[in-house]
C-alpha angles and dihedrals in degrees: 000000000000093000081063097047099047091042091052093046094046091049100047091045086051097051086042099056089037090062090044097052089045091052102043101021095216120151096231095054088066107136085234097053099031101041098059085047092054090043088052088052101051097039087054096049090045089047092231111160111242089233087059090052095049092045088057091046095060090100091060096042090055092054090064088088103050091042087055095047087051087069088074093080100074085046091059093049089055102038096130098054089049091051090053093055098031096120094046086049096051096048090047095051095042091047087049098043085053089051090052097051100042091042088053092045093047098052097045089052087052094049089046087236114188111265090245092057092043093050084047096052095050097083097044095114094069134073117285100252092055097035090056088052091042091052097043089053093050096050098260135136105259093203095054091044089058087054089057093042089058096043088049091050097043095049090045091049092054101038097037101072088046091056089045087053103041089055100041095239106181100161107105085208095058090040093054102042090048094050093044096048094042102040111012112198095009099047088048088058091045087049091060087074084062097056143266096294095048087054095049094055091040086055090051096047092051088050097047090043091055090047095048095045090052089058085050089053092058098038115015107030103055088051089058096046092052088067089060 
């Protein structure tokens, strides 16, 4: 019963905030920001413990994996283009993932953030299911990592199109790589507005970034954490 209730509430609120965001184009109405806020208000008013809501949301959490895998479809359709630019794509995403890790690390040190918070923020630039696993392996808090991932995705999804417009970026590859690397799943959904090729490159950026960050999680991140 709780699973059904949670699924319905979450889905209805998501659709509602999506329509609000589309109509008013106000950043705070973004579904990934406004939906959790509405859910917090409702479960507080109904006196539903957060642990019960999370248990009921297990089904939705498990769907993150299949949803991420589904992004492989546009990659397959444009495989020949990807092979042609594989070297450039790999260099771009490797550089982007390094910048993401070091910028998070540097900012965390400047702000004197607690060690567990610092470790949790490092995998923020990859898609949620993988970020949670990386966070768990390096001693972070997966739930907290999810928050940082959502914030990163929403900010990237909002600012990305503005940057693309400001610098008159017309290449589908550049548009897709930028959105996928900076805002993972949210960026990839935004890339759909630029066409199928941009979506393909964004998907590839998201997948490559996740793969590379897993490597950093094993090699680089433990070294950085050791200096704290």
